[in-house]
Tab-separated table of C-alpha atoms in Angstrom:
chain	number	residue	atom	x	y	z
A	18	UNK	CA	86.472	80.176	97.518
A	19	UNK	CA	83.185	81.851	97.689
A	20	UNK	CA	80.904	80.329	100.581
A	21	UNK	CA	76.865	80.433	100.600
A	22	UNK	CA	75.197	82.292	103.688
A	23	UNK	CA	71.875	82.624	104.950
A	24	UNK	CA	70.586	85.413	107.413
A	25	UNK	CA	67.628	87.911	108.011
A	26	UNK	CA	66.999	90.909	106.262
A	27	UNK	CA	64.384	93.183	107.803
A	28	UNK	CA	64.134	96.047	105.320
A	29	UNK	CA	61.857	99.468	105.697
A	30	UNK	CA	58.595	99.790	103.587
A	31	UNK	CA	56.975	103.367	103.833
A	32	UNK	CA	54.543	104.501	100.688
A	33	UNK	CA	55.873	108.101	100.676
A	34	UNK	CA	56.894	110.649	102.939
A	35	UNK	CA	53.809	111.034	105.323
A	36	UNK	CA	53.035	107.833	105.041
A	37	UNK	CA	53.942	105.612	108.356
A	38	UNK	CA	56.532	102.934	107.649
A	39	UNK	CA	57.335	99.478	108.699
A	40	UNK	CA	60.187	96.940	108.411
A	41	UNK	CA	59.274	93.339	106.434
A	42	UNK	CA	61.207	90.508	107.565
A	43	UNK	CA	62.677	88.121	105.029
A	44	UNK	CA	65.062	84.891	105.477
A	45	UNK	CA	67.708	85.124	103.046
A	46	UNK	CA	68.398	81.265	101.819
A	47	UNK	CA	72.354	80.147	100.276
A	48	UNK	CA	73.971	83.659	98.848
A	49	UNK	CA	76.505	83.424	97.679
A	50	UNK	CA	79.320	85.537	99.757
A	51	UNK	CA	80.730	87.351	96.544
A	52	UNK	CA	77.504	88.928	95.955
A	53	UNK	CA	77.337	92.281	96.096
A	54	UNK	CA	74.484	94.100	98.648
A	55	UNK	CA	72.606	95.247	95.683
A	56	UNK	CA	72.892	92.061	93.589
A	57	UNK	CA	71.408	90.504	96.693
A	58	UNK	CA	68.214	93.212	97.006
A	59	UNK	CA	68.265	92.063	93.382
A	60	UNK	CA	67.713	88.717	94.415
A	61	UNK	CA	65.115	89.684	97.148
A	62	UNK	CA	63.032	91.591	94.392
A	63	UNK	CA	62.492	88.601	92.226
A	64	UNK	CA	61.905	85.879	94.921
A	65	UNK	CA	58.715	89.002	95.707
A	66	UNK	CA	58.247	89.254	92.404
A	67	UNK	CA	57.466	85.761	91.637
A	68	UNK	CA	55.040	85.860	95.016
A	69	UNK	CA	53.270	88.376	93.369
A	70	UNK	CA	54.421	91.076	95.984
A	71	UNK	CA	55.591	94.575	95.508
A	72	UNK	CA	59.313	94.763	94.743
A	73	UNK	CA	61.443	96.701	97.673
A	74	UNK	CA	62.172	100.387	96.249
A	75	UNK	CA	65.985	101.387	96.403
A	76	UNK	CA	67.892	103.852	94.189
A	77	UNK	CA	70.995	102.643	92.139
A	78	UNK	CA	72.519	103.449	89.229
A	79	UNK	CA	75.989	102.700	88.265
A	80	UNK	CA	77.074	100.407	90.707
A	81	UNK	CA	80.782	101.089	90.921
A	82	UNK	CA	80.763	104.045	93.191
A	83	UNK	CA	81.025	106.904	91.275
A	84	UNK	CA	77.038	108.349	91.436
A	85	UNK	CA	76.567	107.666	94.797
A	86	UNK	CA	72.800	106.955	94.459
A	87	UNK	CA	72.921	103.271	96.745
A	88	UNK	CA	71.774	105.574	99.415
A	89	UNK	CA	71.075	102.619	101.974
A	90	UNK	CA	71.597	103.110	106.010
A	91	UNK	CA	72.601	99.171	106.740
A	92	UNK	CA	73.035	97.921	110.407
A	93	UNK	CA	73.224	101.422	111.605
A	94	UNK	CA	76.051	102.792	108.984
A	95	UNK	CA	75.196	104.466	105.668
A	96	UNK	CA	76.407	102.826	103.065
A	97	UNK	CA	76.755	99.522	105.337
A	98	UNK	CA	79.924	98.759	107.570
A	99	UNK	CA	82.731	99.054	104.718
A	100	UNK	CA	84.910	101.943	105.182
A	101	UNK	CA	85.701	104.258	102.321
A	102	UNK	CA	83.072	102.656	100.265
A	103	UNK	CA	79.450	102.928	98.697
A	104	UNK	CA	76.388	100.385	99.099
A	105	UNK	CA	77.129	98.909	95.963
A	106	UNK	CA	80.850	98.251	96.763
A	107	UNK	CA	79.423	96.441	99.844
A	108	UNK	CA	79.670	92.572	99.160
A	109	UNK	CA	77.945	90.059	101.623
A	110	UNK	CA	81.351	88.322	102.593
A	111	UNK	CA	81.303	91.269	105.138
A	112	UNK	CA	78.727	89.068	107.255
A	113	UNK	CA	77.941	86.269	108.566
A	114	UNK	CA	75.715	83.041	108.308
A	115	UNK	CA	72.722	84.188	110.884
A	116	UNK	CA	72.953	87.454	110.884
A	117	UNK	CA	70.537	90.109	111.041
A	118	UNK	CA	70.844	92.495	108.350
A	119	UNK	CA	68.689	95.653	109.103
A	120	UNK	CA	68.097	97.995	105.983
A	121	UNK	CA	66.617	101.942	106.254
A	122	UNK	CA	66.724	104.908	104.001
A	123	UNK	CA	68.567	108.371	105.061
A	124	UNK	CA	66.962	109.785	107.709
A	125	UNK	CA	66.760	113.570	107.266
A	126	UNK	CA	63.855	115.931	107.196
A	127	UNK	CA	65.650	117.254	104.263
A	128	UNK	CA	65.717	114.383	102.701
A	129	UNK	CA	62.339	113.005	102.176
A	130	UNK	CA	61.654	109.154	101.574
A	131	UNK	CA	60.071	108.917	97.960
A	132	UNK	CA	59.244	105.350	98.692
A	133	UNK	CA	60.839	102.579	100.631
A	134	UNK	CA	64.440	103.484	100.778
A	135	UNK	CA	64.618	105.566	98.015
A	136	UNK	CA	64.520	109.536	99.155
A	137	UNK	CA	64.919	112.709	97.506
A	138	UNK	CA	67.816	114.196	97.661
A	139	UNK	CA	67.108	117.168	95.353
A	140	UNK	CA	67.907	119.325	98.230
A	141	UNK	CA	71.841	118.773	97.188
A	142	UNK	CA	71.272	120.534	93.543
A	143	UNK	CA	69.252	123.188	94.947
A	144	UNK	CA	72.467	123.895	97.218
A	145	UNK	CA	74.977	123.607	93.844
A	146	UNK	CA	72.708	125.818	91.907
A	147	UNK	CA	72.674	128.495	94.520
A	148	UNK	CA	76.519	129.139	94.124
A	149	UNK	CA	78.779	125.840	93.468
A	150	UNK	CA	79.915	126.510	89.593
A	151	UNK	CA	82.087	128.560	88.722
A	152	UNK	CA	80.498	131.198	86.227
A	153	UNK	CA	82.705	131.505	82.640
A	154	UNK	CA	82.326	132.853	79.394
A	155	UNK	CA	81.947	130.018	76.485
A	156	UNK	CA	84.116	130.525	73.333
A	157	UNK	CA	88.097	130.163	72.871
A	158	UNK	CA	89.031	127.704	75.754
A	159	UNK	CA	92.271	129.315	77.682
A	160	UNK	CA	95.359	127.176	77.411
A	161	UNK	CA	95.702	124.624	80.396
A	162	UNK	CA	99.536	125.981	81.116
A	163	UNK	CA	97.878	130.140	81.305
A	164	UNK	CA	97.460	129.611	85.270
A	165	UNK	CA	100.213	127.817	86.906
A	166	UNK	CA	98.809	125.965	90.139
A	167	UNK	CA	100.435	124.378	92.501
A	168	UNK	CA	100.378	120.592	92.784
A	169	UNK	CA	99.485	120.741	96.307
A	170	UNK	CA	96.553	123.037	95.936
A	171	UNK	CA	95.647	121.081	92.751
A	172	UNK	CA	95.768	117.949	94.643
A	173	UNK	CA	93.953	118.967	97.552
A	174	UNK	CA	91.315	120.254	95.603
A	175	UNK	CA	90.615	117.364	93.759
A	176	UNK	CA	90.361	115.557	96.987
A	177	UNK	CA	87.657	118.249	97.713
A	178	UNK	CA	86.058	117.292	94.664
A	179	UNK	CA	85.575	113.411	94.936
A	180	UNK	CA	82.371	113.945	96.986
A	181	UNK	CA	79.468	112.588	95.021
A	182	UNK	CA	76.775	114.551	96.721
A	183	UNK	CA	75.625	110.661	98.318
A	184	UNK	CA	74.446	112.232	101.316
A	185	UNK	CA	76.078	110.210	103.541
A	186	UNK	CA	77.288	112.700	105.854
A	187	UNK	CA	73.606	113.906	106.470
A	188	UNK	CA	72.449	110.453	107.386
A	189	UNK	CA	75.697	110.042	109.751
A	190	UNK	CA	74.913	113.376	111.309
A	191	UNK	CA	72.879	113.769	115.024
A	192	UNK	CA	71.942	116.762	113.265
A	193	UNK	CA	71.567	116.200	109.850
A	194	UNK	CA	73.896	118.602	109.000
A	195	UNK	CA	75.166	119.132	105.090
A	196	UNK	CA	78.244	120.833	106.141
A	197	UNK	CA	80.520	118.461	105.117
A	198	UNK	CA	78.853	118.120	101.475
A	199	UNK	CA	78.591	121.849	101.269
A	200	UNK	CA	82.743	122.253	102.118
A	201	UNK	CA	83.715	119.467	100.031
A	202	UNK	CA	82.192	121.920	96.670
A	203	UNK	CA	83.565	125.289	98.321
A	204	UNK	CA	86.400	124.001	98.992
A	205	UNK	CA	87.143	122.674	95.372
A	206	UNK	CA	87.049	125.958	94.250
A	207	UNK	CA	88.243	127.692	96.679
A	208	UNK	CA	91.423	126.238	96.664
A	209	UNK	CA	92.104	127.427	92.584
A	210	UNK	CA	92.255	131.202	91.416
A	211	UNK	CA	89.470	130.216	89.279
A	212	UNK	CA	86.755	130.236	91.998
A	213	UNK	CA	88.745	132.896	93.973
A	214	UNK	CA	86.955	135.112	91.645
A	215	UNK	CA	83.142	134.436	92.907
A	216	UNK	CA	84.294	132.808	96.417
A	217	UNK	CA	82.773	135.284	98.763
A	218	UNK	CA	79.511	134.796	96.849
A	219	UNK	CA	79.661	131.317	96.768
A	220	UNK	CA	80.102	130.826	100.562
A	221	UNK	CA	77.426	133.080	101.241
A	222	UNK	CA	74.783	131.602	99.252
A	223	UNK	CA	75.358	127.722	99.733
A	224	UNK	CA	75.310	128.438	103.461
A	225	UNK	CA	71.691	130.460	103.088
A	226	UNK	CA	70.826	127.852	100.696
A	227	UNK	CA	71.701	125.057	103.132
A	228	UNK	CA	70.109	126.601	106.092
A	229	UNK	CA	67.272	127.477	104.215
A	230	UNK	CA	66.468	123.649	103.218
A	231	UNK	CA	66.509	122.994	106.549
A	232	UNK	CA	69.797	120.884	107.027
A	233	UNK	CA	71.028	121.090	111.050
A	234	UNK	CA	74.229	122.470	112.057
A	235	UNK	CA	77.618	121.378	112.395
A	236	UNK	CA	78.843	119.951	115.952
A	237	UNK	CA	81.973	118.697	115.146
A	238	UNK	CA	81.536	115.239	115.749
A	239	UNK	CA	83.107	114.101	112.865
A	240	UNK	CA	80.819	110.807	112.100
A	241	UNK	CA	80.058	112.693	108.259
A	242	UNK	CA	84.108	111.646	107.843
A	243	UNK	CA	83.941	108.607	109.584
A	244	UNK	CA	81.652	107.659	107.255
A	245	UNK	CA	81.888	109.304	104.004
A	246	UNK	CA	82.712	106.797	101.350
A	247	UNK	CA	85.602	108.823	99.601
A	248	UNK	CA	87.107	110.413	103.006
A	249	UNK	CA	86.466	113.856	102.900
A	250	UNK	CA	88.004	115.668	105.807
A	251	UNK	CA	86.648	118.021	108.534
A	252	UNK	CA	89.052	120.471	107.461
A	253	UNK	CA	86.909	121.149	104.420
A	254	UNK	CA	84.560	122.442	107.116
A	255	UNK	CA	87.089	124.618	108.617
A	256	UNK	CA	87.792	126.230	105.157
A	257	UNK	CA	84.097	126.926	104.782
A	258	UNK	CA	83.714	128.457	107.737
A	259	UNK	CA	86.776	131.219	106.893
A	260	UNK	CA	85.228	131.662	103.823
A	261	UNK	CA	82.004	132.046	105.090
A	262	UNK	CA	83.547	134.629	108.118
A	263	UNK	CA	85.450	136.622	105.507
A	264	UNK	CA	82.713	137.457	103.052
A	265	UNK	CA	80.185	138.822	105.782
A	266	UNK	CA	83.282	140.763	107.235
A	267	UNK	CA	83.456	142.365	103.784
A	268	UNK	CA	79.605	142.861	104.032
């Protein structure tokens, strides 16, 4: 039986990314527990709206965890404290009545806030269109049965390839570091003989492109997994790095 709480939401304002930011203080009156975090921002834009005060800026789009734009860093967690989940998966019974519910955008130099907490995160596709695709000739598709893969490596691969590109792991990173991102779409294809073909060129430019966007490094502290909403592992990281190794050995 759903139950109505009431708490304090102190949410970030900032007009753009050199702008200086604040957080706005709101109390939250009777919502309803199976609300979900973004149906209540929903509700917190209108009750502005009808003041005559500028809505509160957050991305979203499909709300059901596949896009991964509900880019929201909520009581010091991205994505809130759910594990394995996005913002919009987030529903309120996960707090309490008097709470303080403390909302911020990703914070990464890479990553600059567009307005409020909605950033850019164009950074990501710059790094995919440096090397993560798999380059093939269009006409007569192959048969799906003309390379036998193993389930294992199949599996494991699509595991690889659940990461929405969220940017969780950046915000969860000391560093900011986009390692975990950046394995996650090696190591997709560098488990399969398709992207064996163009793997030593892959790892090499994704890292350069990563670096070059100015993403920090990797110190093993695994808080990306901790909090990555669909569980990539560290040992996507570890495959990057051989791959990365072995191509500049072949240099």
């Amino acid at each position: 039986m759903a139950r109505n709480i009431s708490f304090t939401l102190k949410f970030w304002r900032q007009n753009g990314p050199k702008a200086e930011g604040h957080f706005d203080t709101r109390e939250m009156k009777d919502i309803p527990d199976d609300t979900s975090f973004l149906e209540m921002l929903d509700i917190l834009n209108e009750e502005l709206i009808e003041e005559g005060k500028e809505p509160f800026v957050f991305d979203h789009d499909c709300r059901e965890g596949i896009c991964g734009m509900c880019s929201l860093y909520i009581n010091g967690h991205p994505h809130g404290p759910a594990t394995g989940a996005t913002t919009c998966q987030l529903y309120m019974r996960r707090f309490n009545d008097g709470d303080v519910i403390t909302v911020e955008p990703w914070r990464s130099a890479a990553f600059p806030v567009i307005k409020d907490c909605m950033v850019d995160r164009s950074a990501f596709d710059k790094i995919i269109q440096a090397g993560g695709y798999t380059t093939v000739r269009t006409g007569q598709p192959q048969d799906a049965n003309a390379i036998l893969i193993p389930k294992e490596d199949a599996d494991e691969a699509m595991d690889a390839a659940t990461c929405i590109g969220c940017g969780c792991c950046v915000a969860a990173c000391k560093n900011g570091s986009a390692m975990l991102f950046v394995s996650s779409k090696v190591s997709q294809f560098a488990l399969l003989p398709q992207g064996r073909v163009e793997g030593a060129k892959r790892a090499k430019a994704m890292v350069a492109k990563m670096d070059e966007l100015g993403f920090g490094n990797c110190t093993n502290t695994r808080a990306c997994e901790a909090e990555c909403p669909k569980n990539e592992s560290i040992a996507n990281i570890a495959r990057l790095n051989r791959e990365f190794i072995k191509a500049k050995l072949a240099d």
